[in-house]
XYZ file of C-alpha atoms in Angstrom:
258
model
C 147.425 78.401 115.098
C 144.197 77.243 113.535
C 143.577 77.605 110.414
C 139.596 76.770 108.449
C 139.126 74.171 105.949
C 138.357 76.284 103.301
C 141.832 78.361 103.563
C 145.315 77.483 102.718
C 148.486 79.996 102.262
C 149.484 81.086 98.900
C 153.585 80.700 100.852
C 154.587 79.768 104.485
C 157.759 80.949 103.253
C 157.239 83.500 106.659
C 156.065 81.804 109.195
C 158.298 79.369 108.718
C 161.399 81.218 109.409
C 159.583 83.174 112.428
C 159.861 80.106 114.281
C 163.336 78.355 112.783
C 165.350 81.672 113.392
C 163.901 81.537 116.778
C 162.275 84.986 116.090
C 159.269 83.548 117.903
C 160.909 84.169 120.812
C 160.233 87.352 121.242
C 156.647 87.518 120.722
C 153.085 86.676 121.783
C 150.397 86.690 118.930
C 150.522 87.235 115.585
C 148.907 89.211 112.328
C 148.594 88.393 108.148
C 146.251 88.326 106.055
C 143.284 87.081 104.233
C 142.379 87.327 101.198
C 138.167 86.865 101.031
C 137.276 85.801 97.416
C 133.793 86.120 96.600
C 133.805 85.038 93.456
C 134.675 81.229 91.652
C 137.175 82.604 89.615
C 139.071 83.815 92.726
C 139.939 87.025 90.731
C 137.669 89.608 92.904
C 138.572 89.322 97.093
C 138.512 92.109 100.405
C 142.043 91.082 101.800
C 141.671 91.574 105.968
C 143.863 90.476 108.866
C 143.258 88.071 111.549
C 145.419 86.982 114.916
C 144.885 83.191 114.368
C 148.555 82.304 115.976
C 148.611 82.993 119.740
C 151.437 81.485 122.222
C 149.761 79.196 123.941
C 149.859 79.502 127.971
C 147.490 77.094 130.334
C 144.324 79.730 129.888
C 144.541 79.578 125.875
C 140.749 78.872 124.566
C 138.394 79.627 122.091
C 135.824 82.051 122.169
C 132.984 82.928 120.343
C 130.443 81.173 118.447
C 131.524 81.802 115.076
C 134.366 83.632 113.696
C 135.748 82.164 116.608
C 139.338 83.449 118.480
C 141.719 82.713 120.848
C 142.098 84.269 123.782
C 144.051 85.938 125.272
C 146.070 87.602 123.581
C 149.843 87.990 124.643
C 151.621 90.535 123.488
C 153.807 91.946 121.536
C 152.151 91.461 118.061
C 154.124 90.145 114.484
C 152.520 91.378 111.329
C 153.899 88.781 109.311
C 153.868 91.565 105.233
C 154.619 88.670 103.298
C 152.820 85.942 104.233
C 149.134 85.772 103.394
C 146.510 82.996 102.597
C 143.223 82.002 100.424
C 139.297 81.809 101.593
C 136.970 80.761 99.334
C 134.361 79.969 102.280
C 131.975 83.807 100.648
C 131.920 81.422 97.636
C 128.651 80.709 96.874
C 126.164 78.744 94.182
C 123.474 80.663 94.250
C 121.818 83.082 96.140
C 119.693 80.514 98.589
C 123.045 79.702 99.529
C 124.251 82.253 100.677
C 121.661 83.417 102.350
C 121.697 80.556 104.575
C 125.379 81.209 105.711
C 124.039 84.736 106.812
C 121.641 83.156 108.343
C 124.157 80.548 110.354
C 126.015 83.462 111.578
C 123.987 86.191 112.547
C 122.218 84.490 115.174
C 124.063 82.625 117.643
C 126.581 86.808 117.226
C 123.103 88.639 118.083
C 122.402 85.673 120.959
C 126.272 86.309 122.289
C 125.795 90.135 121.734
C 122.641 90.603 123.961
C 124.391 88.745 126.673
C 127.944 90.775 126.109
C 126.053 94.271 124.985
C 129.669 95.584 125.081
C 131.967 93.772 123.883
C 133.037 95.475 119.876
C 134.335 92.198 118.735
C 130.540 90.899 118.873
C 129.527 94.350 117.008
C 132.264 93.796 114.620
C 130.852 90.855 113.364
C 126.924 91.820 113.352
C 128.662 94.380 111.189
C 130.348 92.056 108.910
C 127.134 89.639 108.017
C 124.818 93.096 107.790
C 127.418 94.554 105.179
C 127.802 91.135 103.867
C 124.251 91.046 103.678
C 123.327 94.500 101.777
C 121.199 95.157 104.880
C 123.155 98.946 105.434
C 120.266 99.988 107.551
C 121.221 97.002 110.053
C 125.074 97.600 109.501
C 124.477 101.523 109.907
C 122.287 100.767 113.175
C 124.970 97.964 114.618
C 127.808 100.831 113.806
C 126.424 103.432 115.778
C 125.815 101.148 118.774
C 129.643 100.774 118.524
C 130.792 104.483 118.355
C 130.812 105.614 121.680
C 132.270 102.489 122.776
C 136.008 103.592 124.825
C 137.712 99.960 124.800
C 141.153 100.634 124.449
C 141.571 97.240 123.341
C 139.711 97.494 120.096
C 140.651 100.291 119.402
C 141.737 99.408 115.711
C 138.352 97.882 115.545
C 136.070 101.245 116.385
C 138.482 102.728 113.756
C 136.873 99.708 111.234
C 133.653 100.857 112.314
C 133.672 103.860 111.599
C 134.929 103.658 108.584
C 131.987 101.118 107.973
C 129.401 103.596 109.782
C 130.051 105.663 106.304
C 130.206 103.329 103.634
C 126.781 102.385 104.582
C 125.657 105.624 104.115
C 126.795 105.872 100.860
C 125.565 102.414 99.818
C 122.040 103.656 101.224
C 122.230 106.593 98.509
C 122.517 108.902 102.322
C 125.254 111.072 99.537
C 124.551 115.155 101.305
C 124.838 112.031 105.391
C 128.259 111.109 104.254
C 129.562 114.073 103.553
C 127.737 115.709 107.097
C 128.388 112.323 109.097
C 131.903 112.406 107.535
C 133.175 115.114 108.314
C 131.479 115.312 112.358
C 133.637 111.692 112.216
C 136.728 112.924 110.646
C 137.202 115.560 114.253
C 137.235 112.233 116.638
C 140.745 111.958 117.773
C 140.685 108.410 118.314
C 140.772 108.260 113.924
C 143.569 106.848 112.744
C 145.157 108.105 109.371
C 143.993 104.892 107.860
C 140.465 105.189 108.930
C 140.590 108.714 107.412
C 142.083 107.188 104.078
C 138.751 105.126 103.636
C 136.537 107.588 104.439
C 138.137 110.461 102.200
C 137.412 107.633 99.421
C 133.689 108.013 100.934
C 133.046 111.197 100.721
C 134.803 111.659 97.011
C 132.164 109.196 95.959
C 129.152 111.136 97.667
C 130.501 114.152 96.396
C 130.509 113.024 93.197
C 126.880 112.097 93.392
C 125.871 115.273 94.491
C 128.091 117.253 91.247
C 130.124 119.038 94.341
C 133.562 119.637 92.565
C 135.074 121.187 95.524
C 134.195 118.626 97.802
C 135.500 115.890 95.146
C 138.721 117.956 94.851
C 139.511 118.295 98.611
C 138.784 114.385 99.912
C 140.813 113.275 97.015
C 143.407 115.943 97.685
C 143.561 114.853 100.940
C 143.242 110.510 100.050
C 145.904 111.398 98.000
C 148.238 113.309 101.091
C 147.215 110.060 103.166
C 148.518 107.814 100.487
C 151.679 109.787 99.879
C 152.097 109.540 103.731
C 151.465 105.527 103.578
C 154.270 105.043 100.690
C 156.574 106.984 103.038
C 156.202 105.069 106.254
C 154.435 101.463 105.019
C 155.107 100.051 109.093
C 152.170 102.373 110.493
C 150.241 100.208 107.421
C 150.630 97.230 109.955
C 150.463 99.359 113.084
C 146.429 100.349 111.687
C 145.658 97.731 110.053
C 142.576 95.695 110.916
C 140.222 93.279 109.050
C 139.667 95.278 105.066
C 141.157 98.763 106.328
C 143.921 98.129 104.412
C 142.076 97.578 100.731
C 142.464 101.120 100.656
C 145.691 101.034 99.118
C 144.831 98.661 96.675
C 145.986 100.672 93.397
C 142.087 100.155 91.780
C 141.242 102.636 94.192
C 143.956 104.948 94.141
C 143.680 104.742 89.991
C 140.057 105.700 90.241
C 140.431 108.954 93.278
C 143.501 110.567 90.639
């Protein structure tokens, strides 16, 4: 297990029990949630899921120059449902400090991506950084770059990228394109329910901006049905969650739609 120096666990009991009970023998890696805060008050955050605990072998090593990860990841994977970590690495004193952080990350990501253009995790990292920098056009560009990647090992990442494609259009205020592209992406067979719920949310926002009551109602109802599905099948959330996709189930978002 590795953690950054700006992270700490709220309550590691679930991880401790995982080892003390011997349950760890049944798994090759784990995932847990990280709450990344954007304000010093630690009230606003995005919750992402990470795999930072793996069974160590002779082949285990860190890969990537930034946003590093342990490889190889051995299956099966355990999802911790209660344990999460706090992260304050995205709390900045001023705009200049924030920009330096972006520059520090984006250049090595793009350099590495030049050598591995089909690496969907690197594409994902570039999208994250451009969204963070509010360069939504660049984020859209890299989302489209990743759309045709069929690597089954990165199916969950691909679903996250498809949701960010629609949200990058929304943040550019391309409301008609949100609805047309959202409809197109919804037809893709690889898209899972959690990604669909995220896209429905974006399409409701776009339809509101266009005062399209029929589309508002349709996608709000689809969003609500998916919310009920996950309420009844909480294990499906853990099967489909990657990075911040589970944020769509937070109560404040559901209240807005309802």
